[in-house]
CSV table of C-alpha atoms in Angstrom, one decimal:
chain,number,residue,atom,x,y,z
A,190,GLY,CA,11.1,-23.8,-48.2
A,191,LEU,CA,12.9,-21.2,-50.3
A,192,ALA,CA,12.1,-18.3,-47.9
A,193,SER,CA,13.8,-20.1,-45.0
A,194,VAL,CA,16.8,-20.9,-47.1
A,195,ALA,CA,17.0,-17.2,-48.0
A,196,ALA,CA,16.7,-16.2,-44.3
A,197,THR,CA,19.5,-18.6,-43.4
A,198,ALA,CA,21.7,-17.1,-46.1
A,199,ALA,CA,21.0,-13.6,-44.8
A,200,ALA,CA,21.7,-14.6,-41.2
A,201,GLN,CA,25.1,-15.9,-42.2
A,202,THR,CA,26.1,-12.4,-43.5
A,203,VAL,CA,25.1,-10.8,-40.2
A,204,ASN,CA,27.9,-9.8,-37.8
A,205,PRO,CA,27.5,-12.1,-34.8
A,206,ALA,CA,28.6,-9.3,-32.4
A,207,GLY,CA,25.2,-7.8,-33.0
A,208,GLU,CA,23.3,-10.7,-31.5
A,209,LYS,CA,25.8,-10.8,-28.6
A,210,LEU,CA,25.3,-7.1,-27.8
A,211,TYR,CA,21.6,-7.5,-28.1
A,212,LYS,CA,21.6,-10.4,-25.6
A,213,THR,CA,24.0,-8.6,-23.2
A,214,ALA,CA,22.3,-5.2,-23.0
A,215,CYS,CA,19.5,-4.3,-25.5
A,216,ILE,CA,17.4,-7.3,-24.4
A,217,ALA,CA,16.8,-5.6,-21.0
A,218,CYS,CA,14.2,-3.3,-22.6
A,219,HIS,CA,13.6,-4.7,-26.1
A,220,SER,CA,12.6,-8.2,-25.1
A,221,THR,CA,9.5,-7.0,-23.2
A,222,GLY,CA,9.0,-3.4,-24.5
A,223,VAL,CA,10.1,-1.5,-21.4
A,224,ALA,CA,9.1,2.1,-21.5
A,225,LYS,CA,7.5,1.7,-25.0
A,226,ALA,CA,10.7,0.2,-26.5
A,227,PRO,CA,9.8,-1.6,-29.8
A,228,LYS,CA,9.8,-5.3,-28.9
A,229,LEU,CA,12.1,-7.7,-30.8
A,230,GLY,CA,10.0,-9.5,-33.3
A,231,ASP,CA,7.1,-7.0,-33.2
A,232,LYS,CA,6.7,-6.4,-37.0
A,233,ASN,CA,4.2,-3.5,-36.6
A,234,ALA,CA,6.4,-1.6,-34.1
A,235,TRP,CA,9.5,-2.1,-36.3
A,236,ALA,CA,8.0,-1.4,-39.7
A,237,PRO,CA,8.1,2.4,-39.5
A,238,LEU,CA,11.6,2.3,-38.0
A,239,ILE,CA,12.9,-0.1,-40.7
A,240,ALA,CA,11.3,2.2,-43.3
A,241,SER,CA,13.2,5.2,-41.9
A,242,GLY,CA,16.4,3.5,-42.9
A,243,MET,CA,19.6,2.4,-41.1
A,244,ASP,CA,21.0,6.0,-40.8
A,245,ALA,CA,17.9,7.1,-38.8
A,246,MET,CA,17.9,4.0,-36.6
A,247,MET,CA,21.7,4.4,-36.0
A,248,GLU,CA,21.0,8.1,-35.0
A,249,ILE,CA,18.6,6.8,-32.3
A,250,ALA,CA,21.0,4.0,-31.3
A,251,VAL,CA,23.9,6.4,-30.9
A,252,LYS,CA,22.2,9.4,-29.4
A,253,GLY,CA,19.3,7.8,-27.5
A,254,LYS,CA,15.7,8.7,-27.6
A,255,GLY,CA,13.2,9.1,-24.8
A,256,ALA,CA,13.9,6.4,-22.2
A,257,MET,CA,16.5,4.9,-24.5
A,258,PRO,CA,20.0,6.0,-23.4
A,259,PRO,CA,22.8,6.8,-25.8
A,260,ARG,CA,24.3,3.6,-27.2
A,261,GLY,CA,21.6,1.7,-25.3
A,262,ALA,CA,23.7,2.4,-22.2
A,263,SER,CA,26.4,0.1,-23.6
A,264,SER,CA,30.1,0.8,-24.3
A,265,ALA,CA,29.8,-0.7,-27.8
A,266,ASP,CA,31.4,1.0,-30.8
A,267,ASP,CA,29.4,2.1,-33.9
A,268,ALA,CA,30.1,-1.1,-35.8
A,269,THR,CA,28.8,-3.4,-33.0
A,270,LEU,CA,25.9,-1.1,-32.4
A,271,GLN,CA,24.9,-1.3,-36.0
A,272,ALA,CA,25.3,-5.0,-36.0
A,273,ALA,CA,22.8,-5.1,-33.0
A,274,VAL,CA,20.4,-2.9,-34.9
A,275,GLU,CA,20.7,-5.2,-37.9
A,276,TYR,CA,20.1,-8.2,-35.7
A,277,MET,CA,16.9,-6.6,-34.2
A,278,VAL,CA,15.7,-5.5,-37.7
A,279,GLN,CA,16.2,-9.0,-39.1
A,280,ALA,CA,14.3,-10.5,-36.2
A,281,SER,CA,11.5,-8.0,-36.5
A,282,ARG,CA,10.7,-8.0,-40.3
B,92,MET,CA,-22.4,-4.8,24.0
B,93,ALA,CA,-21.5,-5.2,20.3
B,94,ALA,CA,-21.5,-1.5,19.7
B,95,PRO,CA,-18.3,-0.5,21.6
B,96,ALA,CA,-16.5,-3.5,20.1
B,97,LEU,CA,-17.4,-2.3,16.6
B,98,ALA,CA,-16.4,1.3,17.4
B,99,LYS,CA,-13.0,0.1,18.3
B,100,GLY,CA,-12.4,-1.4,14.9
B,101,LYS,CA,-11.2,1.9,13.3
B,102,SER,CA,-10.2,0.2,10.1
B,103,SER,CA,-13.8,-0.9,9.1
B,104,PRO,CA,-14.4,0.5,5.6
B,105,ALA,CA,-17.6,2.3,6.7
B,106,ALA,CA,-15.6,4.3,9.2
B,107,GLU,CA,-13.1,5.5,6.7
B,108,LYS,CA,-13.1,9.2,5.9
B,109,PHE,CA,-11.6,10.4,2.6
B,110,LEU,CA,-10.5,14.0,2.5
B,111,SER,CA,-11.3,16.3,-0.5
B,112,GLU,CA,-8.5,18.1,-2.2
B,113,PRO,CA,-9.3,21.5,-0.4
B,114,GLU,CA,-9.3,19.6,2.9
B,115,ILE,CA,-5.9,18.1,2.1
B,116,ALA,CA,-4.6,21.5,1.0
B,117,LYS,CA,-5.3,22.8,4.6
B,118,LEU,CA,-3.1,20.1,6.2
B,119,LYS,CA,0.2,21.2,7.8
B,120,ARG,CA,3.2,20.4,5.6
B,121,VAL,CA,6.6,19.2,6.9
B,122,LYS,CA,9.7,18.6,5.0
B,123,VAL,CA,12.0,15.8,6.1
B,124,ASP,CA,15.6,15.4,5.2
B,125,LEU,CA,16.4,11.8,4.8
B,126,VAL,CA,19.5,10.2,6.4
B,127,ALA,CA,21.6,7.3,5.1
B,128,PRO,CA,21.0,3.7,6.5
B,129,PRO,CA,21.5,2.2,9.0
B,130,MET,CA,20.3,5.5,10.7
B,131,VAL,CA,16.7,6.6,10.6
B,132,HIS,CA,15.7,10.3,10.5
B,133,LYS,CA,14.4,11.9,13.6
B,134,HIS,CA,10.7,11.3,14.2
B,135,GLU,CA,7.9,11.2,16.8
B,136,GLN,CA,6.9,7.8,18.1
B,137,VAL,CA,3.5,9.2,19.3
B,138,ALA,CA,2.0,11.7,16.9
B,139,SER,CA,1.6,15.1,18.6
B,140,GLY,CA,-1.0,16.6,16.3
B,141,ALA,CA,-3.3,16.1,13.3
B,142,PRO,CA,-2.3,14.3,10.2
B,143,ARG,CA,0.2,16.1,8.0
B,144,ILE,CA,1.7,16.1,4.6
B,145,VAL,CA,5.2,14.8,4.9
B,146,GLU,CA,7.5,15.8,2.0
B,147,PHE,CA,10.5,13.6,1.0
B,148,ARG,CA,12.9,13.8,-1.9
B,149,MET,CA,15.0,11.0,-3.2
B,150,GLU,CA,17.5,10.9,-6.1
B,151,ILE,CA,18.1,7.8,-8.0
B,152,GLU,CA,21.7,7.0,-8.6
B,153,GLU,CA,23.1,4.2,-10.7
B,154,LYS,CA,26.7,3.4,-9.8
B,155,LYS,CA,29.2,0.6,-9.7
B,156,MET,CA,29.7,-0.5,-6.1
B,157,VAL,CA,32.3,-2.9,-4.5
B,158,ILE,CA,30.2,-5.5,-2.6
B,159,ASP,CA,32.9,-7.7,-0.9
B,160,ASP,CA,36.5,-7.6,0.4
B,161,ASN,CA,37.7,-9.2,-2.8
B,162,GLY,CA,36.8,-6.2,-4.9
B,163,THR,CA,33.8,-7.8,-6.6
B,164,THR,CA,31.6,-5.1,-8.2
B,165,LEU,CA,27.9,-4.7,-8.7
B,166,GLN,CA,26.4,-2.5,-11.3
B,167,ALA,CA,24.0,-1.1,-8.7
B,168,MET,CA,20.9,1.0,-8.9
B,169,THR,CA,20.0,2.9,-5.7
B,170,PHE,CA,17.6,5.4,-4.1
B,171,ASN,CA,19.8,8.2,-2.7
B,172,GLY,CA,23.1,6.3,-3.4
B,173,SER,CA,22.6,3.7,-0.6
B,174,MET,CA,21.5,0.1,-0.3
B,175,PRO,CA,18.9,0.1,1.1
B,176,GLY,CA,17.3,3.4,0.2
B,177,PRO,CA,16.7,5.7,3.2
B,178,THR,CA,13.9,4.7,5.7
B,179,MET,CA,11.0,7.2,5.7
B,180,VAL,CA,8.9,7.5,8.9
B,181,VAL,CA,5.4,9.0,9.1
B,182,SER,CA,2.4,8.4,11.4
B,183,ALA,CA,-0.8,6.6,10.2
B,184,GLY,CA,-3.1,9.0,8.5
B,185,ASP,CA,-0.3,11.2,7.3
B,186,TYR,CA,0.2,11.8,3.6
B,187,VAL,CA,3.6,10.9,2.0
B,188,GLU,CA,4.5,13.3,-0.7
B,189,LEU,CA,7.6,12.0,-2.5
B,190,THR,CA,9.5,13.8,-5.2
B,191,LEU,CA,11.5,11.2,-7.1
B,192,VAL,CA,14.5,12.5,-9.2
B,193,ASN,CA,16.1,10.4,-11.9
B,194,LYS,CA,19.5,12.1,-12.3
B,195,ALA,CA,20.5,13.0,-15.9
B,196,SER,CA,23.7,11.0,-15.5
B,197,ASN,CA,21.7,7.8,-15.1
B,198,ALA,CA,20.9,5.4,-18.0
B,199,MET,CA,17.7,3.7,-17.1
B,200,PRO,CA,14.1,4.7,-16.5
B,201,HIS,CA,12.9,4.1,-13.0
B,202,ASN,CA,9.8,4.6,-10.7
B,203,VAL,CA,8.7,3.6,-7.2
B,204,ASP,CA,6.1,1.1,-5.8
B,205,PHE,CA,5.2,1.7,-2.2
B,206,HIS,CA,3.7,-1.4,-0.5
B,207,ALA,CA,2.1,1.0,2.0
B,208,ALA,CA,0.2,2.8,-0.7
B,209,THR,CA,-3.2,2.0,-2.4
B,210,GLY,CA,-3.7,2.1,-6.2
B,211,ALA,CA,-1.7,2.4,-9.4
B,212,LEU,CA,0.7,-0.5,-8.7
B,213,GLY,CA,1.8,1.2,-5.5
B,214,GLY,CA,2.5,4.4,-7.3
B,215,ALA,CA,4.7,2.8,-10.0
B,216,LYS,CA,2.3,3.7,-12.8
B,217,LEU,CA,2.4,7.4,-11.7
B,218,THR,CA,6.1,7.8,-11.2
B,219,ASN,CA,7.8,6.6,-14.4
B,220,VAL,CA,10.8,8.9,-14.8
B,221,ASN,CA,13.5,8.9,-17.5
B,222,PRO,CA,17.0,10.2,-16.8
B,223,GLY,CA,16.8,14.0,-16.4
B,224,GLU,CA,13.2,13.9,-15.1
B,225,GLN,CA,11.5,14.1,-11.7
B,226,VAL,CA,7.9,13.4,-10.5
B,227,THR,CA,5.9,14.0,-7.3
B,228,LEU,CA,3.5,11.4,-5.9
B,229,ARG,CA,1.2,11.8,-2.9
B,230,PHE,CA,-0.5,8.9,-1.1
B,231,LYS,CA,-2.2,8.4,2.2
B,232,ALA,CA,-0.3,6.2,4.6
B,233,ASP,CA,-3.4,4.8,6.2
B,234,ARG,CA,-2.0,1.5,7.5
B,235,PRO,CA,0.5,1.3,10.2
B,236,GLY,CA,3.6,-0.9,9.8
B,237,THR,CA,7.0,-1.3,8.1
B,238,PHE,CA,6.5,-1.5,4.4
B,239,VAL,CA,8.9,-2.1,1.5
B,240,TYR,CA,9.2,0.4,-1.3
B,241,HIS,CA,11.1,-0.5,-4.5
B,242,CYS,CA,11.6,0.4,-8.1
B,243,ALA,CA,9.3,-1.6,-10.5
B,244,PRO,CA,9.7,-0.5,-14.2
B,245,GLU,CA,7.4,-2.6,-16.3
B,246,GLY,CA,9.4,-5.4,-18.0
B,247,MET,CA,12.5,-5.3,-15.8
B,248,VAL,CA,11.2,-5.2,-12.2
B,249,PRO,CA,13.4,-8.0,-10.6
B,250,TRP,CA,16.7,-6.6,-12.0
B,251,HIS,CA,16.1,-3.1,-10.6
B,252,VAL,CA,15.1,-4.7,-7.2
B,253,VAL,CA,18.1,-7.0,-6.9
B,254,ALA,CA,20.4,-4.3,-8.1
B,255,GLY,CA,19.6,-2.3,-5.0
B,256,MET,CA,16.4,-0.4,-5.4
B,257,SER,CA,14.5,-0.9,-2.3
B,258,GLY,CA,13.9,0.6,1.2
B,259,THR,CA,11.4,0.9,4.0
B,260,LEU,CA,8.6,3.2,4.8
B,261,MET,CA,7.6,3.0,8.5
B,262,VAL,CA,4.1,4.1,9.3
B,263,LEU,CA,3.8,4.4,13.1
B,264,PRO,CA,0.4,4.1,14.8
B,265,ARG,CA,-0.6,7.7,15.8
B,266,ASP,CA,-0.6,6.6,19.5
B,267,GLY,CA,2.7,4.7,19.2
B,268,LEU,CA,3.7,1.0,19.3
B,269,LYS,CA,1.8,-1.2,21.7
B,270,ASP,CA,2.3,-4.6,23.3
B,271,PRO,CA,-0.6,-7.1,23.1
B,272,ALA,CA,-2.0,-5.7,26.4
B,273,GLY,CA,-2.1,-2.2,24.9
B,274,ASN,CA,0.9,-0.8,26.9
B,275,LEU,CA,3.0,1.8,25.0
B,276,LEU,CA,6.3,0.4,23.7
B,277,ARG,CA,9.1,2.9,23.1
B,278,TYR,CA,12.5,2.7,21.6
B,279,ASP,CA,15.6,4.8,22.1
B,280,THR,CA,17.2,4.2,18.7
B,281,ALA,CA,15.9,2.8,15.4
B,282,TYR,CA,18.3,1.1,12.9
B,283,THR,CA,17.3,0.1,9.4
B,284,ILE,CA,18.8,-3.0,7.8
B,285,GLY,CA,18.2,-3.9,4.1
B,286,GLU,CA,19.1,-7.4,3.1
B,287,PHE,CA,20.0,-7.9,-0.6
B,288,ASP,CA,20.4,-11.2,-2.5
B,289,LEU,CA,22.9,-10.4,-5.3
B,290,TYR,CA,23.4,-12.3,-8.5
B,291,ILE,CA,26.9,-11.5,-9.8
B,292,PRO,CA,27.9,-13.4,-13.0
B,293,LYS,CA,31.2,-15.3,-13.3
B,294,ASP,CA,33.4,-15.6,-16.3
B,295,GLU,CA,34.7,-18.9,-17.8
B,296,ASN,CA,37.6,-18.9,-15.3
B,297,GLY,CA,35.1,-18.8,-12.3
B,298,LYS,CA,36.0,-15.1,-11.6
B,299,TYR,CA,33.3,-12.5,-10.9
B,300,LYS,CA,32.8,-10.3,-14.0
B,301,ASP,CA,33.2,-6.6,-13.9
B,302,TYR,CA,31.1,-4.6,-16.4
B,303,LYS,CA,31.8,-1.2,-18.0
B,304,THR,CA,28.2,-0.2,-18.0
B,305,LEU,CA,25.0,-1.0,-16.2
B,306,ALA,CA,23.2,-2.2,-19.3
B,307,GLU,CA,26.0,-4.5,-20.2
B,308,SER,CA,25.6,-6.4,-16.9
B,309,TYR,CA,22.0,-7.2,-17.7
B,310,GLY,CA,22.1,-10.3,-19.9
B,311,ASP,CA,24.5,-12.3,-17.7
B,312,THR,CA,22.9,-11.1,-14.5
B,313,ALA,CA,19.4,-12.2,-15.7
B,314,GLU,CA,20.8,-15.7,-16.3
B,315,VAL,CA,22.2,-16.0,-12.8
B,316,MET,CA,18.9,-14.7,-11.4
B,317,ARG,CA,17.0,-17.4,-13.2
B,318,LYS,CA,18.9,-20.1,-11.3
B,319,LEU,CA,17.7,-18.6,-8.0
B,320,ILE,CA,21.1,-19.0,-6.3
B,321,PRO,CA,22.5,-15.7,-5.0
B,322,SER,CA,26.3,-15.2,-5.3
B,323,HIS,CA,26.2,-12.9,-2.3
B,324,ILE,CA,23.6,-11.9,0.4
B,325,VAL,CA,24.5,-8.7,2.1
B,326,PHE,CA,23.2,-6.2,4.6
B,327,ASN,CA,23.3,-2.6,3.5
B,328,GLY,CA,25.2,-3.0,0.3
B,329,LYS,CA,28.4,-4.9,1.1
B,330,VAL,CA,29.7,-7.9,2.9
B,331,GLY,CA,30.7,-6.5,6.3
B,332,ALA,CA,29.0,-3.2,5.9
B,333,LEU,CA,27.7,-3.4,9.5
B,334,THR,CA,30.9,-4.6,11.1
B,335,GLY,CA,34.0,-2.8,12.4
B,336,GLU,CA,33.5,0.9,11.7
B,337,GLY,CA,30.0,0.2,10.4
B,338,ALA,CA,28.8,-1.8,13.5
B,339,LEU,CA,25.6,-0.7,15.1
B,340,LYS,CA,26.0,0.7,18.6
B,341,ALA,CA,23.9,0.4,21.8
B,342,LYS,CA,24.2,0.5,25.6
B,343,VAL,CA,22.9,-1.9,28.3
B,344,GLY,CA,19.4,-0.7,29.1
B,345,GLU,CA,18.8,0.9,25.7
B,346,THR,CA,15.9,-0.3,23.6
B,347,VAL,CA,16.6,-0.6,19.9
B,348,LEU,CA,14.1,-1.0,17.0
B,349,LEU,CA,15.6,-3.1,14.3
B,350,ILE,CA,13.8,-2.6,11.0
B,351,HIS,CA,14.7,-5.4,8.5
B,352,SER,CA,13.6,-5.3,4.8
B,353,GLN,CA,14.0,-7.9,2.1
B,354,ALA,CA,12.3,-6.9,-1.1
B,355,ASN,CA,12.9,-10.1,-3.0
B,356,ARG,CA,13.8,-13.2,-0.9
B,357,ASP,CA,13.0,-14.6,2.5
B,358,THR,CA,15.3,-14.2,5.5
B,359,ARG,CA,15.3,-15.1,9.1
B,360,PRO,CA,16.9,-12.5,11.4
B,361,HIS,CA,18.5,-13.5,14.7
B,362,LEU,CA,20.4,-11.6,17.3
B,363,ILE,CA,23.2,-13.9,18.8
B,364,GLY,CA,23.1,-13.6,22.6
B,365,GLY,CA,19.9,-11.6,22.4
B,366,HIS,CA,16.3,-12.1,21.4
B,367,GLY,CA,13.4,-10.3,19.8
B,368,ASP,CA,11.6,-8.9,22.9
B,369,TRP,CA,8.6,-7.8,20.8
B,370,VAL,CA,8.6,-8.7,17.1
B,371,TRP,CA,6.2,-7.8,14.3
B,372,GLU,CA,7.7,-10.2,11.8
B,373,THR,CA,5.1,-9.4,9.2
B,374,GLY,CA,5.7,-5.8,10.1
B,375,LYS,CA,2.2,-4.5,10.6
B,376,PHE,CA,1.7,-2.7,13.9
B,377,ALA,CA,-2.1,-3.2,14.2
B,378,ASN,CA,-1.4,-6.8,14.9
B,379,PRO,CA,-0.1,-7.8,18.3
B,380,PRO,CA,3.7,-8.4,18.4
B,381,GLU,CA,5.2,-11.8,19.4
B,382,LYS,CA,7.4,-12.0,22.5
B,383,ASP,CA,10.8,-13.7,23.3
B,384,LEU,CA,11.6,-14.8,19.7
B,385,GLU,CA,15.0,-16.4,19.0
B,386,THR,CA,14.7,-16.1,15.2
B,387,TRP,CA,12.0,-14.3,13.2
B,388,PHE,CA,11.1,-14.5,9.6
B,389,ILE,CA,10.8,-11.7,7.0
B,390,ARG,CA,9.0,-12.8,3.9
B,391,GLY,CA,10.6,-11.8,0.6
B,392,GLY,CA,8.7,-8.6,-0.4
B,393,SER,CA,8.2,-7.3,3.1
B,394,ALA,CA,9.8,-5.4,6.1
B,395,GLY,CA,9.5,-6.4,9.7
B,396,ALA,CA,10.5,-4.8,13.0
B,397,ALA,CA,11.9,-6.1,16.3
B,398,LEU,CA,12.4,-4.4,19.6
B,399,TYR,CA,15.1,-5.4,22.0
B,400,THR,CA,16.4,-4.0,25.3
B,401,PHE,CA,20.0,-4.9,25.8
B,402,LYS,CA,20.9,-6.5,29.1
B,403,GLN,CA,24.5,-7.5,28.6
B,404,PRO,CA,27.5,-5.7,27.1
B,405,GLY,CA,29.6,-7.1,24.3
B,406,VAL,CA,29.7,-7.6,20.6
B,407,TYR,CA,26.5,-9.2,19.3
B,408,ALA,CA,26.0,-10.6,15.8
B,409,TYR,CA,22.8,-9.8,14.0
B,410,LEU,CA,22.4,-12.1,11.1
B,411,ASN,CA,20.3,-14.3,8.7
B,412,HIS,CA,20.2,-17.6,10.6
B,413,ASN,CA,20.6,-19.7,7.5
B,414,LEU,CA,24.3,-19.6,8.7
B,415,ILE,CA,25.6,-20.3,5.2
B,416,GLU,CA,23.8,-17.2,4.0
B,417,ALA,CA,25.2,-15.3,7.0
B,418,PHE,CA,28.9,-16.4,7.2
B,419,GLU,CA,29.6,-17.6,3.6
B,420,LEU,CA,27.5,-15.2,1.6
B,421,GLY,CA,27.6,-12.1,3.7
B,422,ALA,CA,24.3,-11.6,5.6
B,423,ALA,CA,25.6,-10.7,9.0
B,424,GLY,CA,26.4,-7.5,11.0
B,425,HIS,CA,27.5,-6.6,14.5
B,426,ILE,CA,26.0,-4.6,17.4
B,427,VAL,CA,28.6,-3.3,19.9
B,428,VAL,CA,27.0,-2.8,23.3
B,429,GLU,CA,28.6,-0.9,26.2
B,430,GLY,CA,27.7,-1.4,29.8
B,431,LYS,CA,28.0,-3.7,32.9
B,432,TRP,CA,28.0,-7.5,32.7
B,433,ASN,CA,25.2,-9.2,34.6
B,434,ASP,CA,26.4,-12.4,36.4
B,435,ASP,CA,22.8,-13.4,37.2
B,436,LEU,CA,21.9,-13.8,33.6
B,437,MET,CA,25.1,-15.5,32.7
B,438,LYS,CA,28.3,-16.5,34.4
B,439,GLN,CA,31.3,-18.6,33.4
B,440,ILE,CA,31.7,-20.9,36.4
B,441,LYS,CA,35.0,-22.4,35.3
B,442,ALA,CA,37.1,-21.2,32.4
B,443,PRO,CA,38.1,-23.7,29.7
B,444,GLY,CA,40.9,-26.0,30.9
B,445,PRO,CA,42.2,-29.5,30.7
B,446,ILE,CA,39.6,-32.3,31.3
B,447,VAL,CA,39.7,-33.4,35.0
B,448,ALA,CA,38.5,-36.8,35.9
């Protein structure tokens, strides 16, 4: 329906480097929720994070939080990291 | 007549005695400094006193390691910087008190699951440590045997195990190792061998990939793992780790205990030119050992032990007798044995030469 058309359109504007980084590294914890990591696709877990805004999520992504290492223990730059956050947000709305 | 037979069965649940915290507090404490494999720290084979609390400390270290002669790298995770982690030895009835340190320079959370321990997923539930944290766990080592320990963080257990995080806890019977007739078996030297099935991803040109960070190796590695075909199978962290300078050493007449752990995948140890004089292939010393084995079998997720007294000098190979896994993938080491050759056991009657009719 219309919703899926809109989702497809949104997906096309997303930087594909985000999904790539997610599948390389972030997936280690965020696919199953290792050490209380918010799981990809878990709407309830992600809602408050999404509500906190991209700046706040990027702050966590860059600096780390709890068991989450800085940059998710990757060597990705800020743009790629943000693309991965955007990918996870989109999959978890 | 049934009564004495029952009394012998010390492991019957009714006979178990659980100590209270004040009673445990009165036990003698000893601190053991661990040594790097293949060596095993100094220990008593027959316990000289009452059960003790044995304190150990291990630091988790994530690091990139070279795992073959071609410079292939593994984004490894280790206990104390080695693959396998150090072997810990106690006597049955002792308490193991481990302090596990997750160095601040690491990226991942870790923990430890002891197959010798009872409860809380082997201790894993009680030892979750993030980088920059440490934790202390105590458990009663109430079953004799060689037991695997390994990291088991919920959600990423296999990756942490195949990246290097396993070792052995050896719990000796208080009165020492016994043959099936009850005679004491002693060893002069104990060596510990950890066998690791590795899953290193390749790039589109067929070359092994090298990763900048541990986390970045995850996605590709998991894909290789799911195919169940290791790229390498190594003893103690690297192809050839136990050859050349790293070869194990022994003398004719010396009895060696070979501890072999494999936390993930089956293996079948064999000593070329030798045997397993007495082998606990399932690794649990309350069971009678088997005699004269050519090849034994370590189940993935266990550690076993074999005793052998050398009778001939020379260079022996100790390997996984799926010979492709040994010679192509890396699961082989050497034991260099000094001493006098015995012509009665073996003699070359005529050296190789042209065929004579």
